[in-house]
């Protein structure tokens, strides 16, 4: 409580007491309240305090006041004395089909902070990588600006940021587009949700990678549309599996397949786009971590490979700056811009402006790309530490996938059955190691053949990574002993 | 362009040139490319640059490389030489019912900045009212914190902000709730959208005020549900009109009816809640500008008046801090919390964290409520200036509604027919006065009986308000002359 306005609190207490008495029937309809002088004396407050309370009761329709007379209780259209019914309504809430689909889902608490000191959680970043000084400067500069008026922004977002991203996308991804095709969203999650709402409905079908990004599958599926999973291998989606599939939308991560890490070669890319054109399907290209490639330049996006196919390109800064800063962007085909802009306007008018402008300034002065080069080096070291530790501790016992790019690996334990997974996770956690299974990213309920873990390394330093893997080695060694026994 | 890495750009140009030649069929499948030494000499670049380009082509699957041999063009699954088809797909995009509904709407550019110096636009605020110093301090404090890891936040938003709001809602609105019932959203617009998605679908019906907030009507209607408009008078919605209406949801602004300004008395509030309970309907209470009441204390919300009815309470900081800062909050009945949390998680994971934490710190140290008292005084002066100018210039010619509260009035010109509205708007704009008709907030196509304007005053100082109304007087005087002529 920061206010201490005794008079006001007095008036409020009096107001509440009288209101409750009226509602309880202590004063019947038409009955006069005590005079304000009488109440003031009785309660030991000023007459003004009582008057404030009475004015409030009158404003809300509890009492009627007329010049020179005592206030009288106003007629209420219903019994003022509520019968003792249960405090909550009996019937369950009636929800839309979307609401019912969401209500039926269990809580998915992937956002709850892990207390494990060696949590290999994908999506988390190290605060030490955040460009704190540059960001503080950029934010400070924007806060110092004073516009002529404060008004809603274009639903697409700041034009300055869209122009900065237009240049960035060309420099970093050889992606050519108009600033009017760029839509700033609250992280790639909102981009996925807008695509789902605009393109999918009950009875529709969508293509996803198997395994693939679980959250995309869930958001698309919540519309009532049906998932058509197409298996992936080391080169991403096996696009020959698209033949004959009738779908409205295909969601892919061609630059770095999530979670298995494949990079889709041009032949498959072309096959995908040919299929999309023939089906009149929209391809959602999620380029979620293209900034992180350790040996060669990032692979150019699908977007622009075939101008006759409809590709929605999706980018994010959750992997370069912070997941808590909700900024991402869509590049939308011209003919879909109106629908996307209106959907964004209906969803939340526009993304909050301050961080958009700060990001624009960071891109404009080159700080963003310098930052990316720096964290790419830091993550290359983490990756090397993880690969080395895995080799030293487990050797051939594990198979590693997806090490060329990104901020995570998938580690398969060849000799661990899927049903041993949960006990490994529990025992690892008891030693402070957070492990995250790959299974939830499979649409098929049976999942993979052996136990696999998605190991994110972007929030840990190399020494901690090595220690975490050693601790995991102890867990597996203990398991072997039990087997032997 | 901030980078100038000549080697890289060179490699990229070579990569693009070779890629285009392969795709155009210049090099057939299986054909060998020129040697990298030959290319380097021919192009006047280092051999390393050429190698980088070749590696990229190999990574993308355009060429195959083997030790000691020249790279060969990889087999592509489709004709490498695209036929000259039109650049855009012939068929229009296939959209969901929601996408079709949105595509059919005209662009609604209420966000485009008005260049009129006397723009009476509702929703705009004056940058001079923004607590720039306090906000800068609050942001600076949050930027200086360094968490142990950067990870997704709870979809409900910062627990610290939810606790701060819990206290604020009790102090300012006598609203009692648990912090777990509070959901931080990107402005009240996202709150409306989440309600629409969870509660409404095709074939459902919803109650709205007539006239009422246009954006709410449109967002609810875009789900395929049907609007049931119930007329309002000076006391808000005429709740006797609810009798017999079967609807899933009712959207109201009981503390300050938008746009006409009525405050709903307790009798009608109780009638509304009784109806909602009997119908098992959810009431959305939009408390969009309750901070601004000029004579008496704000009226307490519906929320809590009857614990047996389901009320979703909706608040925003768009009217107290800035519309560009997308922060609002829902207070959700306990039994609906899971559905709302999941919907928010699917929509965009959570609202961006920095401004949430800064707002929490502003509420905690009392700065937010001090700021509200200050802008309430500033807006009371603007309102007085507007009322005085309207009386001086127009006298009985106009009728003013909704002056007790909020940041706008509705001004009816008794002798102006609705069909004269557009020419008044055009002539006013020619004099620098921005006028905004009330008609779009009516669901009925015929709208009101005479011309009315929604006059927001929060972005203008009192002198400018007076000048704007004098200029508007000149417009009307000219119109009278034409009539007389």
CSV table of N, CA and C in Angstrom, one decimal, chain B residues 5 22 45 48 67 89-90 92 140 161 172 175 177 185 223 228 259 271 317 331 339 386 393 397 401 417 432 485:
chain,number,residue,atom,x,y,z
B,5,UNK,N,32.6,-6.8,-46.3
B,5,UNK,CA,33.5,-8.0,-46.3
B,5,UNK,C,33.7,-8.4,-47.7
B,22,UNK,N,23.4,-23.3,-63.0
B,22,UNK,CA,23.0,-24.7,-62.8
B,22,UNK,C,21.4,-24.8,-63.0
B,45,UNK,N,39.8,-13.5,-58.4
B,45,UNK,CA,39.7,-13.6,-57.0
B,45,UNK,C,40.6,-14.7,-56.4
B,48,UNK,N,40.6,-19.3,-52.5
B,48,UNK,CA,39.7,-19.6,-51.3
B,48,UNK,C,38.3,-19.0,-51.4
B,67,UNK,N,37.0,-35.9,-53.2
B,67,UNK,CA,38.4,-35.6,-53.1
B,67,UNK,C,39.1,-35.6,-54.4
B,89,UNK,N,1.2,-17.1,-58.3
B,89,UNK,CA,0.3,-18.2,-58.5
B,89,UNK,C,-1.0,-17.7,-59.1
B,90,UNK,N,-1.7,-18.5,-59.9
B,90,UNK,CA,-2.9,-18.1,-60.5
B,90,UNK,C,-4.1,-18.1,-59.5
B,92,UNK,N,-6.3,-17.9,-56.2
B,92,UNK,CA,-6.3,-17.0,-55.0
B,92,UNK,C,-5.9,-17.9,-53.8
B,140,UNK,N,15.7,1.4,-16.6
B,140,UNK,CA,17.1,1.3,-16.3
B,140,UNK,C,17.4,0.3,-15.2
B,161,UNK,N,4.7,-8.4,-11.6
B,161,UNK,CA,3.7,-7.4,-12.1
B,161,UNK,C,2.3,-7.9,-11.7
B,172,UNK,N,-7.4,0.7,-6.1
B,172,UNK,CA,-8.0,1.6,-7.0
B,172,UNK,C,-9.4,1.2,-7.4
B,175,UNK,N,-11.2,-4.3,-6.3
B,175,UNK,CA,-11.4,-5.6,-7.0
B,175,UNK,C,-10.5,-6.6,-6.3
B,177,UNK,N,-8.8,-10.3,-6.1
B,177,UNK,CA,-8.5,-11.5,-6.9
B,177,UNK,C,-7.2,-12.0,-6.5
B,185,UNK,N,-1.6,-9.3,-20.8
B,185,UNK,CA,-1.8,-9.4,-22.3
B,185,UNK,C,-1.2,-8.1,-23.0
B,223,UNK,N,-15.2,-14.3,-35.5
B,223,UNK,CA,-15.2,-15.8,-35.1
B,223,UNK,C,-16.3,-16.5,-35.8
B,228,UNK,N,-25.7,-9.4,-31.0
B,228,UNK,CA,-27.0,-9.0,-30.6
B,228,UNK,C,-26.9,-7.7,-29.9
B,259,UNK,N,-19.3,4.4,-26.7
B,259,UNK,CA,-18.8,5.7,-26.7
B,259,UNK,C,-19.7,6.8,-25.9
B,271,UNK,N,-29.1,-6.8,-12.8
B,271,UNK,CA,-29.9,-7.4,-13.8
B,271,UNK,C,-29.1,-8.2,-14.9
B,317,UNK,N,-3.2,-0.2,-19.8
B,317,UNK,CA,-2.5,1.0,-19.5
B,317,UNK,C,-2.4,1.9,-20.7
B,331,UNK,N,-8.6,-10.3,-15.6
B,331,UNK,CA,-8.8,-11.1,-14.4
B,331,UNK,C,-9.8,-12.1,-14.7
B,339,UNK,N,-7.6,-22.5,-19.6
B,339,UNK,CA,-7.9,-22.3,-21.0
B,339,UNK,C,-7.2,-21.0,-21.4
B,386,UNK,N,-12.7,22.0,-23.3
B,386,UNK,CA,-13.5,21.5,-24.4
B,386,UNK,C,-15.0,21.9,-24.1
B,393,UNK,N,-19.0,28.4,-28.4
B,393,UNK,CA,-19.1,28.5,-29.9
B,393,UNK,C,-20.5,28.0,-30.4
B,397,UNK,N,-26.9,24.5,-29.8
B,397,UNK,CA,-26.8,23.8,-31.1
B,397,UNK,C,-26.3,22.3,-30.9
B,401,UNK,N,-22.6,14.4,-24.6
B,401,UNK,CA,-22.8,13.2,-23.8
B,401,UNK,C,-21.5,12.7,-23.2
B,417,UNK,N,-27.8,16.8,-40.4
B,417,UNK,CA,-28.2,15.4,-40.7
B,417,UNK,C,-27.0,14.5,-40.9
B,432,UNK,N,-7.5,22.1,-40.5
B,432,UNK,CA,-6.6,21.5,-39.6
B,432,UNK,C,-7.3,20.8,-38.4
B,485,UNK,N,-28.0,30.7,-48.5
B,485,UNK,CA,-27.9,31.2,-49.9
B,485,UNK,C,-28.9,30.5,-50.8
